[in-house]
Short mmCIF file of C-alpha atoms in Angstrom, two decimals:
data_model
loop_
_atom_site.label_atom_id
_atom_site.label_comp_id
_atom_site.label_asym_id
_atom_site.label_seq_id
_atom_site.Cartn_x
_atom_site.Cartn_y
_atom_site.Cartn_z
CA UNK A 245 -29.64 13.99 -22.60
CA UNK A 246 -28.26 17.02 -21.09
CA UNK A 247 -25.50 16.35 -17.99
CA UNK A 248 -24.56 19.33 -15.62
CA UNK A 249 -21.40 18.23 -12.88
CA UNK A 250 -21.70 20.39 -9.73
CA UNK A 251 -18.47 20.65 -8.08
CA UNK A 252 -14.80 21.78 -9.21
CA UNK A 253 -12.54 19.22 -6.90
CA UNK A 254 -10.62 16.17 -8.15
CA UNK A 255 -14.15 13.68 -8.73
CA UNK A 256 -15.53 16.44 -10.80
CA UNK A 257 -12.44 16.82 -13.21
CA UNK A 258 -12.00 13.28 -13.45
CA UNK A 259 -15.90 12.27 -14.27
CA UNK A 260 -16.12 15.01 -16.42
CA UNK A 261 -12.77 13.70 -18.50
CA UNK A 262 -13.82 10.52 -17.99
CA UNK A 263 -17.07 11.43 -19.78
CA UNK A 264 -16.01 13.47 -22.55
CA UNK A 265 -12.89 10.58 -23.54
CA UNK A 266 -16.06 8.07 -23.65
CA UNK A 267 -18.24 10.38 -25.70
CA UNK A 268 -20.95 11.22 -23.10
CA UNK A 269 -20.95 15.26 -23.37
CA UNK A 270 -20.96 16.72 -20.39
CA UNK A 271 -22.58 20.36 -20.96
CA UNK A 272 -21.63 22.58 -18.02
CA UNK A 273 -19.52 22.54 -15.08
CA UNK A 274 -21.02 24.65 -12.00
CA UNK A 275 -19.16 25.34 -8.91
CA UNK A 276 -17.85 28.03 -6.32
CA UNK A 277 -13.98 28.23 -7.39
CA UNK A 278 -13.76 29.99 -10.34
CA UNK A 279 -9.76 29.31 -11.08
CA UNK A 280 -10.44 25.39 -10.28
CA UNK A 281 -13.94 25.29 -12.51
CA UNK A 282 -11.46 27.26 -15.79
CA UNK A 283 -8.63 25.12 -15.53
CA UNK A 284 -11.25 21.95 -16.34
CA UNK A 285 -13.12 23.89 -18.24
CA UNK A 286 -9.92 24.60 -20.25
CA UNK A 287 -8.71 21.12 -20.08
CA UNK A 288 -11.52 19.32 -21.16
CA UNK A 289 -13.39 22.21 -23.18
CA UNK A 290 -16.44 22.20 -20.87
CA UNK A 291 -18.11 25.55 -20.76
CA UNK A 292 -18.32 26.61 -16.69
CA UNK A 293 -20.03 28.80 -14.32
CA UNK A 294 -20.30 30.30 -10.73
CA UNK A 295 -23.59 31.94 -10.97
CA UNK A 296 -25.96 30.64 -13.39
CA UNK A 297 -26.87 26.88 -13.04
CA UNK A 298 -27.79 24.99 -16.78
CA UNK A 299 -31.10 22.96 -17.54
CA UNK A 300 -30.27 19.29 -17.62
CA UNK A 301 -31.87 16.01 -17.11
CA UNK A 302 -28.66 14.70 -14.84
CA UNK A 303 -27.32 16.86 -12.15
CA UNK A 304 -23.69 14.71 -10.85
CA UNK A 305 -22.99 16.32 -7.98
CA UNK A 306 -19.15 16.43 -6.90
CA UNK A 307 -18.91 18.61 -3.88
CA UNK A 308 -17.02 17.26 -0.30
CA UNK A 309 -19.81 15.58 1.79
CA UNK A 310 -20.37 18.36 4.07
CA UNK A 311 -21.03 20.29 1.24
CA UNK A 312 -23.75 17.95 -0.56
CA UNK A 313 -27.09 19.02 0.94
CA UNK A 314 -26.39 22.76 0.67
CA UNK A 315 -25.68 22.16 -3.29
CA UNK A 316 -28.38 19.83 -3.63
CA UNK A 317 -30.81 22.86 -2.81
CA UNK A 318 -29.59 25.02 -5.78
CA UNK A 319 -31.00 22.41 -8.09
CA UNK A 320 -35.09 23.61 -8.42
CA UNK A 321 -35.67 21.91 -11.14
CA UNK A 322 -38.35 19.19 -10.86
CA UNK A 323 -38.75 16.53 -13.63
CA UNK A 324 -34.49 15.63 -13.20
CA UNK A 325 -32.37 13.09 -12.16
CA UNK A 326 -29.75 14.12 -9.64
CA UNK A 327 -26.86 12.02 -8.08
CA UNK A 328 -23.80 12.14 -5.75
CA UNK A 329 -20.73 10.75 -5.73
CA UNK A 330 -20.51 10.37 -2.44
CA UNK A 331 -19.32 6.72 -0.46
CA UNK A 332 -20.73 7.88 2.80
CA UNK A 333 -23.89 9.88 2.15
CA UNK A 334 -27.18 8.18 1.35
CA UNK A 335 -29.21 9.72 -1.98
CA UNK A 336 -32.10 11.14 0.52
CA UNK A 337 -29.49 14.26 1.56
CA UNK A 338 -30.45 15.84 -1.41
CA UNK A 339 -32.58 18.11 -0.90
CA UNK A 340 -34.82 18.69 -3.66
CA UNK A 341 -38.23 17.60 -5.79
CA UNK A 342 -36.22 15.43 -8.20
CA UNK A 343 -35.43 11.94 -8.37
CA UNK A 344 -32.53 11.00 -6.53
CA UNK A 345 -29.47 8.53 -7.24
CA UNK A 346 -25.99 7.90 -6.18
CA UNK A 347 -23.27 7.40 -8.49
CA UNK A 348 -20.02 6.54 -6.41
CA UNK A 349 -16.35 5.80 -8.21
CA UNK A 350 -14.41 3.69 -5.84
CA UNK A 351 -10.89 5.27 -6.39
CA UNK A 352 -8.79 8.31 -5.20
CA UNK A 353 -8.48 11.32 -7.25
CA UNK A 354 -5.82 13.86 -7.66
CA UNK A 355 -5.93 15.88 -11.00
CA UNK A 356 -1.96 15.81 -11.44
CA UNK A 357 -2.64 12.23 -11.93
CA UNK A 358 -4.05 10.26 -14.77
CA UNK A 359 -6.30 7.19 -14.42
CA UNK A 360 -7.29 4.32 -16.26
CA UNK A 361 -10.97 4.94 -15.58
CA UNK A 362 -12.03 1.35 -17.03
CA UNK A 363 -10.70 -0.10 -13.94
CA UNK A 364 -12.22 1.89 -11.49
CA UNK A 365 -15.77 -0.19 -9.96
CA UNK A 366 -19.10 2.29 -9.93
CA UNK A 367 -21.69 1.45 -7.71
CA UNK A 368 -24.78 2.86 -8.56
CA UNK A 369 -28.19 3.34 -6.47
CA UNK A 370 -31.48 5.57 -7.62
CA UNK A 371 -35.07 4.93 -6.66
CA UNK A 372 -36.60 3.69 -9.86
CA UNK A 373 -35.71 1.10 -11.96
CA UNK A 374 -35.50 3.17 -15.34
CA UNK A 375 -32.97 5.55 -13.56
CA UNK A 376 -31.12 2.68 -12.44
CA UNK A 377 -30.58 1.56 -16.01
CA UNK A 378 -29.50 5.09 -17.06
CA UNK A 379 -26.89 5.46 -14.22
CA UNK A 380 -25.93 1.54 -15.40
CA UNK A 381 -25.29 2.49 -18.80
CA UNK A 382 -23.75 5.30 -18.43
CA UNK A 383 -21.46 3.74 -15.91
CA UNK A 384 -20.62 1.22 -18.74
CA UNK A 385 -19.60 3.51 -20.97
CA UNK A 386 -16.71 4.84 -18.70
CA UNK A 387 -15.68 1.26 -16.69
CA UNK A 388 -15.89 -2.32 -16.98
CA UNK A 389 -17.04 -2.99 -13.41
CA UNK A 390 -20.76 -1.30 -12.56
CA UNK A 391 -22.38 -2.45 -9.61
CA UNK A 392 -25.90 -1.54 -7.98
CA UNK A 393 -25.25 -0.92 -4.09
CA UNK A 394 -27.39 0.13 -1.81
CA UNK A 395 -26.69 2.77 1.13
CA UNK A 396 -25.87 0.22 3.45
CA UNK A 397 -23.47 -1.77 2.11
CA UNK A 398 -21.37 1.63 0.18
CA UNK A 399 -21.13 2.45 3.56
CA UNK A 400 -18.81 -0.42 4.17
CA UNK A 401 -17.22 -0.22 0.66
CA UNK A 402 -16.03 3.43 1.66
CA UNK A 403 -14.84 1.97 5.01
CA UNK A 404 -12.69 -0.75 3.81
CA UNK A 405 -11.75 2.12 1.19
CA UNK A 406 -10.14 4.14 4.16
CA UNK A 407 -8.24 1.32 5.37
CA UNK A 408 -6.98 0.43 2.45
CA UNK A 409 -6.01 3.29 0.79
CA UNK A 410 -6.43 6.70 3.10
CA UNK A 411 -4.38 5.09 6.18
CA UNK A 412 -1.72 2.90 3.44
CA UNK A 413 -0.68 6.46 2.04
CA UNK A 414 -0.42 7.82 5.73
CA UNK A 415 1.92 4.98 6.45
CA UNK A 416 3.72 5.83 3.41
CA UNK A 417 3.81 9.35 4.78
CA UNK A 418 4.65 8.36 8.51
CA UNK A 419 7.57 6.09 6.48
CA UNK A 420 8.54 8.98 4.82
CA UNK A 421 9.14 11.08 8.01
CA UNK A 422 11.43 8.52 9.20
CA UNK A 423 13.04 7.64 6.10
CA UNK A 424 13.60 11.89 5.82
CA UNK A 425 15.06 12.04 9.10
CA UNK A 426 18.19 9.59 8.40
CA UNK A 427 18.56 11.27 4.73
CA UNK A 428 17.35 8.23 2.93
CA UNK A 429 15.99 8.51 0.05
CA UNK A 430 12.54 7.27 0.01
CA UNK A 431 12.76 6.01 -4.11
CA UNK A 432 14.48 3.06 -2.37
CA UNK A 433 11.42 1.68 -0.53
CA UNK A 434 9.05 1.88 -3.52
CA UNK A 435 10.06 -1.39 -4.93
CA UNK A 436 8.95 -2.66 -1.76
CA UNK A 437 6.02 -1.09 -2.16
CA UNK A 438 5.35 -2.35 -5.31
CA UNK A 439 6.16 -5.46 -4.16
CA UNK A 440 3.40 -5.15 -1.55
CA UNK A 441 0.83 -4.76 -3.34
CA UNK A 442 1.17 -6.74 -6.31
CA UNK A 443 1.59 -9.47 -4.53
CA UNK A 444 -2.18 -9.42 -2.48
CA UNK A 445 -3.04 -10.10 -6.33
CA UNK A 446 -2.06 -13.23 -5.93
CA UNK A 447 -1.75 -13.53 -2.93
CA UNK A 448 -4.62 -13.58 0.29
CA UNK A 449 -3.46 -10.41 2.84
CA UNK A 450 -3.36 -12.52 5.57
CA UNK A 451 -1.14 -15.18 3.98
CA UNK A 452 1.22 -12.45 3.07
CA UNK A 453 2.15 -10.73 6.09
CA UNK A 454 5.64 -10.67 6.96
CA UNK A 455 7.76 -8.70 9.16
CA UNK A 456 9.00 -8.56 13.03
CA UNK A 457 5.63 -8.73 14.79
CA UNK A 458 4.50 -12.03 12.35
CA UNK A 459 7.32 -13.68 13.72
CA UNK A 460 7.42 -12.45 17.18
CA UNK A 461 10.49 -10.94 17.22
CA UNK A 462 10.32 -9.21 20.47
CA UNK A 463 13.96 -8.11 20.25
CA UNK A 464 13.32 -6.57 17.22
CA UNK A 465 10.31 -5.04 18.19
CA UNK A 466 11.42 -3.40 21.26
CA UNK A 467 14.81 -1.81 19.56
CA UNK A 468 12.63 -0.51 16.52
CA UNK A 469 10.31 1.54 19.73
CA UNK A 470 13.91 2.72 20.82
CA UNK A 471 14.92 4.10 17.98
CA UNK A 472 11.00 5.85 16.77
CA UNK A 473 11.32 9.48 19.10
CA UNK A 474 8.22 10.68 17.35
CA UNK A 475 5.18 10.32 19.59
CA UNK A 476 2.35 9.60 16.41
CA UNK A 477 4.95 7.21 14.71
CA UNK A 478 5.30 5.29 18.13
CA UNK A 479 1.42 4.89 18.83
CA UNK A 480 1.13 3.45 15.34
CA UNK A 481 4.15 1.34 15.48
CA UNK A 482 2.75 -0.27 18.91
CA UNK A 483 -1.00 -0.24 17.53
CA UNK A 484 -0.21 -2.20 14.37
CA UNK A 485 2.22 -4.52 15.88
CA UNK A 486 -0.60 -5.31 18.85
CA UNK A 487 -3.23 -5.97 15.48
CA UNK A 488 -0.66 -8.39 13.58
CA UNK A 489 -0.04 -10.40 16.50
CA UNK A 490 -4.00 -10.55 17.29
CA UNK A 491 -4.86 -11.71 13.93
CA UNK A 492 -2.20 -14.32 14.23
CA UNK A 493 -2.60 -15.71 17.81
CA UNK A 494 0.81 -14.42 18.69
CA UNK B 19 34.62 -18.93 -5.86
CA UNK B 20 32.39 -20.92 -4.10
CA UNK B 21 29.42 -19.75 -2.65
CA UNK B 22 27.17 -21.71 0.19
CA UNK B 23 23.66 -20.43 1.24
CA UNK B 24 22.07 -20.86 4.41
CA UNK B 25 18.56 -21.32 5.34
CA UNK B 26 15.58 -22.57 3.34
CA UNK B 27 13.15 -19.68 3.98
CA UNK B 28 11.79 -17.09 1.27
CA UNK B 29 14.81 -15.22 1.55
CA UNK B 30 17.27 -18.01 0.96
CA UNK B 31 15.05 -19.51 -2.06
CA UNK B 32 14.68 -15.80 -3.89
CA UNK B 33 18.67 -15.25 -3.34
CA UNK B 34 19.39 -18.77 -4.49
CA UNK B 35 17.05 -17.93 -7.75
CA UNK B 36 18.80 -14.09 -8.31
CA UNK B 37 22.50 -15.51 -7.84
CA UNK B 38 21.63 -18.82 -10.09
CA UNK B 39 19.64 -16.34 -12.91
CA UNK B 40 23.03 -14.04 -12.86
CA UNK B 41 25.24 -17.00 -13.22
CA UNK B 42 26.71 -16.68 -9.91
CA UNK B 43 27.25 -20.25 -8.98
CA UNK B 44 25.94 -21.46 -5.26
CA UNK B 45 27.32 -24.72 -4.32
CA UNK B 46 24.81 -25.93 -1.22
CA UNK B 47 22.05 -24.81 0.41
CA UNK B 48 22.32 -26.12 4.11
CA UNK B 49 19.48 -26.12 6.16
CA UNK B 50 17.47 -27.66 8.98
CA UNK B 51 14.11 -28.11 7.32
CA UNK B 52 14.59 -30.94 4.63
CA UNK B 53 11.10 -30.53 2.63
CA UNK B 54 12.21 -27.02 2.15
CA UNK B 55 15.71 -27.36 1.38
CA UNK B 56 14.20 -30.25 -1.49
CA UNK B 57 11.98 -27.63 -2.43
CA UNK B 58 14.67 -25.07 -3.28
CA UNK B 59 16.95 -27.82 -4.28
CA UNK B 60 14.68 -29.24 -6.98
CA UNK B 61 13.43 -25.97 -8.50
CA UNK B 62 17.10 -24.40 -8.76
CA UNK B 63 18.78 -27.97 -9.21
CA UNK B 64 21.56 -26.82 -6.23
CA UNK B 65 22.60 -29.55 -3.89
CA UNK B 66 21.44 -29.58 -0.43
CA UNK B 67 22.38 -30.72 3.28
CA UNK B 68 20.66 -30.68 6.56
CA UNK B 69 23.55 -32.26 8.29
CA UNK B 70 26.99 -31.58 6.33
CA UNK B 71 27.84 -27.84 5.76
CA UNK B 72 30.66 -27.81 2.28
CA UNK B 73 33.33 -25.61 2.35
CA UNK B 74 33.62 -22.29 0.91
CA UNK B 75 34.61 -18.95 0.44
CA UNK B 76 31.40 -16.54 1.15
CA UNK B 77 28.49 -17.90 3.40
CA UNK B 78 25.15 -16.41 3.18
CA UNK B 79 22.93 -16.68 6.28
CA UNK B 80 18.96 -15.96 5.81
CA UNK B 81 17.25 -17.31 8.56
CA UNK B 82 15.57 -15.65 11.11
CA UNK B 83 16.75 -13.04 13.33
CA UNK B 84 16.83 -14.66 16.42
CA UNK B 85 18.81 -17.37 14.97
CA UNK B 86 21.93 -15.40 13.57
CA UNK B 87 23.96 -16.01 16.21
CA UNK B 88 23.38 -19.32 16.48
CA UNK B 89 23.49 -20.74 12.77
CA UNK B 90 26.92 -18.30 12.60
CA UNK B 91 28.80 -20.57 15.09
CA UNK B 92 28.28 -23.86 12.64
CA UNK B 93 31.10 -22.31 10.58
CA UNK B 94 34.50 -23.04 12.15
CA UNK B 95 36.40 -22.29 9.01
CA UNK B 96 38.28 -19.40 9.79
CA UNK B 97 39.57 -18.35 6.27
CA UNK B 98 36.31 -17.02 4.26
CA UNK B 99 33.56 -14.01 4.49
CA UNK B 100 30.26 -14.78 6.32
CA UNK B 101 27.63 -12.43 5.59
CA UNK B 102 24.08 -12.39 7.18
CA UNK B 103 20.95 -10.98 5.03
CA UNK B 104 18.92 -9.19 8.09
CA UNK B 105 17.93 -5.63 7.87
CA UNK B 106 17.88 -5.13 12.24
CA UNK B 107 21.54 -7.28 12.86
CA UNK B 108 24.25 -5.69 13.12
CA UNK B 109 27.59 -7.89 11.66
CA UNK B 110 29.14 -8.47 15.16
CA UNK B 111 26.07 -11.05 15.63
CA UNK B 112 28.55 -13.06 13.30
CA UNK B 113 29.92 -15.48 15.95
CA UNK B 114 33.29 -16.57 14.27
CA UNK B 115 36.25 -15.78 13.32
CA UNK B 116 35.95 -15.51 9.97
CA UNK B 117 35.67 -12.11 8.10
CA UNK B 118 32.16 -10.72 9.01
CA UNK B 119 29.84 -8.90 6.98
CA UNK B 120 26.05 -8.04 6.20
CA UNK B 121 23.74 -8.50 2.62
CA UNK B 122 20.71 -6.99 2.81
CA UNK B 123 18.10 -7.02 0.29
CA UNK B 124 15.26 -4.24 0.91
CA UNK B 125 12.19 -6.26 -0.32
CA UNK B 126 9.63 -9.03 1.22
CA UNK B 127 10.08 -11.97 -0.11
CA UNK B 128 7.28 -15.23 -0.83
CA UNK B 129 8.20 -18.46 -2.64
CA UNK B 130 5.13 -18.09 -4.73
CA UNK B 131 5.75 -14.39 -6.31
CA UNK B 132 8.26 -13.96 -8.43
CA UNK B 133 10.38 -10.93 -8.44
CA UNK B 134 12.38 -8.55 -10.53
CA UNK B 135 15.63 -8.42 -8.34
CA UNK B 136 16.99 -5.98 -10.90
CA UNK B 137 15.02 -3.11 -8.84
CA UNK B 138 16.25 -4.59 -5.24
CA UNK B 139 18.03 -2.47 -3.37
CA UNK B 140 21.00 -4.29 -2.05
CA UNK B 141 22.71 -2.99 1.12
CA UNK B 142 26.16 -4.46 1.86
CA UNK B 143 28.53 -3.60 4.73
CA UNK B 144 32.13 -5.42 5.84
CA UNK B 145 34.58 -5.42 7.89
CA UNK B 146 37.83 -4.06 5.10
CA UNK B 147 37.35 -2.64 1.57
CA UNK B 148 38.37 -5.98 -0.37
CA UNK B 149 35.29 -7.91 0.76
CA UNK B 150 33.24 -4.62 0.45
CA UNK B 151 33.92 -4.63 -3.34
CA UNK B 152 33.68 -8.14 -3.76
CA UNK B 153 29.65 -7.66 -1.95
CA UNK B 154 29.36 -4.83 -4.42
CA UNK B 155 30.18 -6.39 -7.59
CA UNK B 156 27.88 -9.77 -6.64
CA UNK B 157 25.09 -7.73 -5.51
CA UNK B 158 25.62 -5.60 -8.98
CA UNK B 159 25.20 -8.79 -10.85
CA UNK B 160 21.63 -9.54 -9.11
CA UNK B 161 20.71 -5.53 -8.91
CA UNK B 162 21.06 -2.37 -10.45
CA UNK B 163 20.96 -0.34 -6.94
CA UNK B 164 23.60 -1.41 -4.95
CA UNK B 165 24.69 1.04 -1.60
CA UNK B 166 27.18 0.57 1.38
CA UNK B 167 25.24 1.29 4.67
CA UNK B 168 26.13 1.27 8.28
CA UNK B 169 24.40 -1.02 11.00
CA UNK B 170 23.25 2.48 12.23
CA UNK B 171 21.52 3.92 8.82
CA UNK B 172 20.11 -0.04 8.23
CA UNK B 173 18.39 -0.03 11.21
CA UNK B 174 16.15 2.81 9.92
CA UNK B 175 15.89 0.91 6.63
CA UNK B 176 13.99 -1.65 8.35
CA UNK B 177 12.12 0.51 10.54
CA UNK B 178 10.86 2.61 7.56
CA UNK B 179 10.44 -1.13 5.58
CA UNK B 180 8.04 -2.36 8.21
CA UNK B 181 5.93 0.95 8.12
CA UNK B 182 5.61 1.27 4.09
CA UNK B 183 5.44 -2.55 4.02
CA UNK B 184 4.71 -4.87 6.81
CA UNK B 185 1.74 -2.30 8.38
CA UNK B 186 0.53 -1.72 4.70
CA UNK B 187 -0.03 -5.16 4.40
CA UNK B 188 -1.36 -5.52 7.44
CA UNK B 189 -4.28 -2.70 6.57
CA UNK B 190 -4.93 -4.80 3.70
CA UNK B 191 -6.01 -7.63 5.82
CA UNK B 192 -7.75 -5.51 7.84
CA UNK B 193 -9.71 -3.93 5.26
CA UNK B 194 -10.50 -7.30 3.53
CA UNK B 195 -12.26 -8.37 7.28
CA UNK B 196 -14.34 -5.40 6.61
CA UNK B 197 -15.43 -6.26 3.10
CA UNK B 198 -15.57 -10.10 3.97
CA UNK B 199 -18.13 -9.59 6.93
CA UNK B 200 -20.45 -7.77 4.29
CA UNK B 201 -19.66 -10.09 1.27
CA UNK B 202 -18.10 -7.20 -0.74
CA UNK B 203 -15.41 -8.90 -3.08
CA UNK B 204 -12.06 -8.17 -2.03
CA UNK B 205 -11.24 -7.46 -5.86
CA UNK B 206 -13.19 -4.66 -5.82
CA UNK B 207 -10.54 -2.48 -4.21
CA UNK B 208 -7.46 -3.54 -5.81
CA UNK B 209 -7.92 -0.75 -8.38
CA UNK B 210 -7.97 1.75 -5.62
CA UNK B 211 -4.71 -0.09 -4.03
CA UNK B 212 -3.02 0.14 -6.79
CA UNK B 213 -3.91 3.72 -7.11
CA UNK B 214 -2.57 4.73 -3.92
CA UNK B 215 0.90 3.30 -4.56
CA UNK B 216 1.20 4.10 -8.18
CA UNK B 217 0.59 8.07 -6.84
CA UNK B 218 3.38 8.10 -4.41
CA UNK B 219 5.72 7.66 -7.91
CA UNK B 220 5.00 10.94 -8.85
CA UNK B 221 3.51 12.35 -5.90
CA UNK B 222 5.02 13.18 -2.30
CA UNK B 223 2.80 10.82 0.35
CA UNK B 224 1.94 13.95 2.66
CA UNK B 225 1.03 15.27 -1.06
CA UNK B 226 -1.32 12.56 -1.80
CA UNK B 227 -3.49 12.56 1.28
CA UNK B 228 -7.09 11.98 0.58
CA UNK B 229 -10.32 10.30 2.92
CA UNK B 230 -12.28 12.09 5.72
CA UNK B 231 -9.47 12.84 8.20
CA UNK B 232 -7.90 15.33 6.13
CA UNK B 233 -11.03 16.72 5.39
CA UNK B 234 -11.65 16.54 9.11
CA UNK B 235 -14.55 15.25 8.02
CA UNK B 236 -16.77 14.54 12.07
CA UNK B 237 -19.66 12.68 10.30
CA UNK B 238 -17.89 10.23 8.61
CA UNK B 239 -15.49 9.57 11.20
CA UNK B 240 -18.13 9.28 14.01
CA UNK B 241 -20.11 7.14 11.43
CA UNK B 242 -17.47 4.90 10.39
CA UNK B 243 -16.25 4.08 14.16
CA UNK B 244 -20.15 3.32 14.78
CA UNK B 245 -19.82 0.78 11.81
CA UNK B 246 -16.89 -0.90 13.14
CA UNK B 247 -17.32 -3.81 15.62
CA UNK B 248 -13.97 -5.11 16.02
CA UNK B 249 -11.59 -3.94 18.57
CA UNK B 250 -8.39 -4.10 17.06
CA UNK B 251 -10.15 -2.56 13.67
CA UNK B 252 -11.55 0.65 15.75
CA UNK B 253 -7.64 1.28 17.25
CA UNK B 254 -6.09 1.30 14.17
CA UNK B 255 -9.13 3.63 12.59
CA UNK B 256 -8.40 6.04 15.70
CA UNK B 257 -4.62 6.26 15.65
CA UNK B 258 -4.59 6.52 12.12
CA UNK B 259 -6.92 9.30 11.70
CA UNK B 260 -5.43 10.90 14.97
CA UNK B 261 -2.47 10.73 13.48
CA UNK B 262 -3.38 12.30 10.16
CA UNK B 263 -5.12 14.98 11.85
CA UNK B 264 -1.78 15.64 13.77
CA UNK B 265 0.46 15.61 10.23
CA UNK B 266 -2.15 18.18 8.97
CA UNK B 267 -2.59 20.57 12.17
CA UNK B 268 -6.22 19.76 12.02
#
């Protein structure tokens, strides 16, 4: 079985490594950026290319959303299987006369960063059964945790996704700011967050929450706004405190 | 030296647990709430009051905030250190006239979790130098970061603490509403959690920025806020991605 990944981002490099360290080989990498598609390429020891698009019988395509239905058009090649990775795009944007699948890695990617890919849930989608079962198995190979999703509810998976990682790291980033600003260094806050999360392992979110706004401390409250002077760091501060004492009854 | 803690919170239980694991002897734990002084009592075998408060040399106070002030004026003793544990206090809360000082360990705290107070930061402040390195050397015992801060530099400690900790949290909760209402297993995304906070180790926050606001991404956002039906749920996704679109220039 021949696989092609479309795309030369973070998803790409990582699916393709996560491939080739599970023994599924992974026969070309196809993309737009030729410096991005060399250094996998040379990584990984994936042949790549900018022009000429390979025969396969899986096309993984790893391209930003906005991006997928344009790529999906450069596959013309009938009697194929091709899937995204997408969390937010359902398998009829692609745009072609193939079969078509989803194949979506709940996790966040950055190349500089190494994974431990068995951890990392797959939910799969296609519109036959015997597809299904390939995208299952080949899942299976890579993680412990495959799951069949459909459309609707990977919409919801990628939503919770956002909350709880893309707007944690901008908190991290807005802490940063403030942290910056007083010359603190930031390393001492990462116990804490350590801390944080480890302990919604064992702990329900909800039952965990601690802070001023959990315990009402208006005084508290109102000389942390007086000290914020940055206008994004204040809406949040006010927003989130407004949420925690919602949930709560406060 | 003899040591007497006050409260029966998280706080006081964890700092009980650190001093007694260090072989820092405490003497009492004095309290209001008897089942949770036991509690304390019986798991670190310390002696407890709720009406008698023992003499000593260094008082610890970790109750609330908003209490300080008042649980400072049950020591008349003049001759001794009193030191409160709170991150937003400054030491002139202390109402006494004993030697005044603050203790303030930079992580949250639940009776259930343990911790590894080796990685604490501790943040200690007095009055005069000999009860400065007296704070030092027992907060060395418990920790291996140990740093003198003002009331002034603390108060952005907790500020940046309740951003990186107390709003992450918070998200979580959110986020586990979202999957909840759609009967996606909360488990699911703790991969991805710990992802986003094992990245910020090696990995500058604004750095590590990933999800469809930094890709300004107007499908997915205007898809995602169509998802959501809760109010407090579609504030926090607006701010937040207003406010990474802001960090960006976007």
């Amino acid at each position: 079985m021949k696989i092609v990944i479309i795309g030369s981002g973070n998803v790409s490099y990582h699916l393709a490594k996560a491939f080739q360290q599970n023994n599924i080989p992974v026969s070309q990498i196809f993309g737009r950026n030729e410096s991005d598609l060399k250094f996998i390429s040379d990584q990984l020891q994936i042949p790549f290319s900018t022009s000429k698009l390979n025969d396969a019988d899986l096309y993984l395509i790893c391209v930003s959303d906005g991006s997928v239905g344009e790529v999906s058009r450069l596959i013309t090649k009938e009697n194929c299987l091709v899937a995204h990775t997408s969390g937010s795009l359902p398998k009829e944007i692609l745009a072609g006369n193939y079969r078509k699948a989803s194949f979506y890695p709940l996790q966040t990617f950055s190349k500089s960063k190494n994974l431990d890919y068995k951890e990392i849930p797959f939910f799969v989608e296609s519109e036959g059964e015997e597809d299904l079962e390939l995208l299952k198995n080949i899942a299976l190979k890579i993680s412990k945790k495959v799951m069949v999703s459909t459309y609707e509810k990977r919409k919801y998976i990628h939503l919770t996704a956002v909350f709880a990682c893309n707007f944690v790291n901008h908190l991290y980033a807005r802490a940063k700011e403030i942290s910056d600003s007083q010359e603190i260094p930031f390393d001492y806050f990462l116990p804490l967050i350590k801390e944080t999360t480890q302990k919604i392992e064992i702990l329900e979110p909800k039952l965990a929450q601690t802070g001023p706004a959990i315990r009402n401390d208006e005084r508290v409250l109102k000389a942390h706004e007086e000290l914020i002077t940055d206008q994004e760091q204040l809406k949040i501060y006010k927003i989130m405190n407004e949420s925690i004492k919602k949930m709560y009854e406060l």
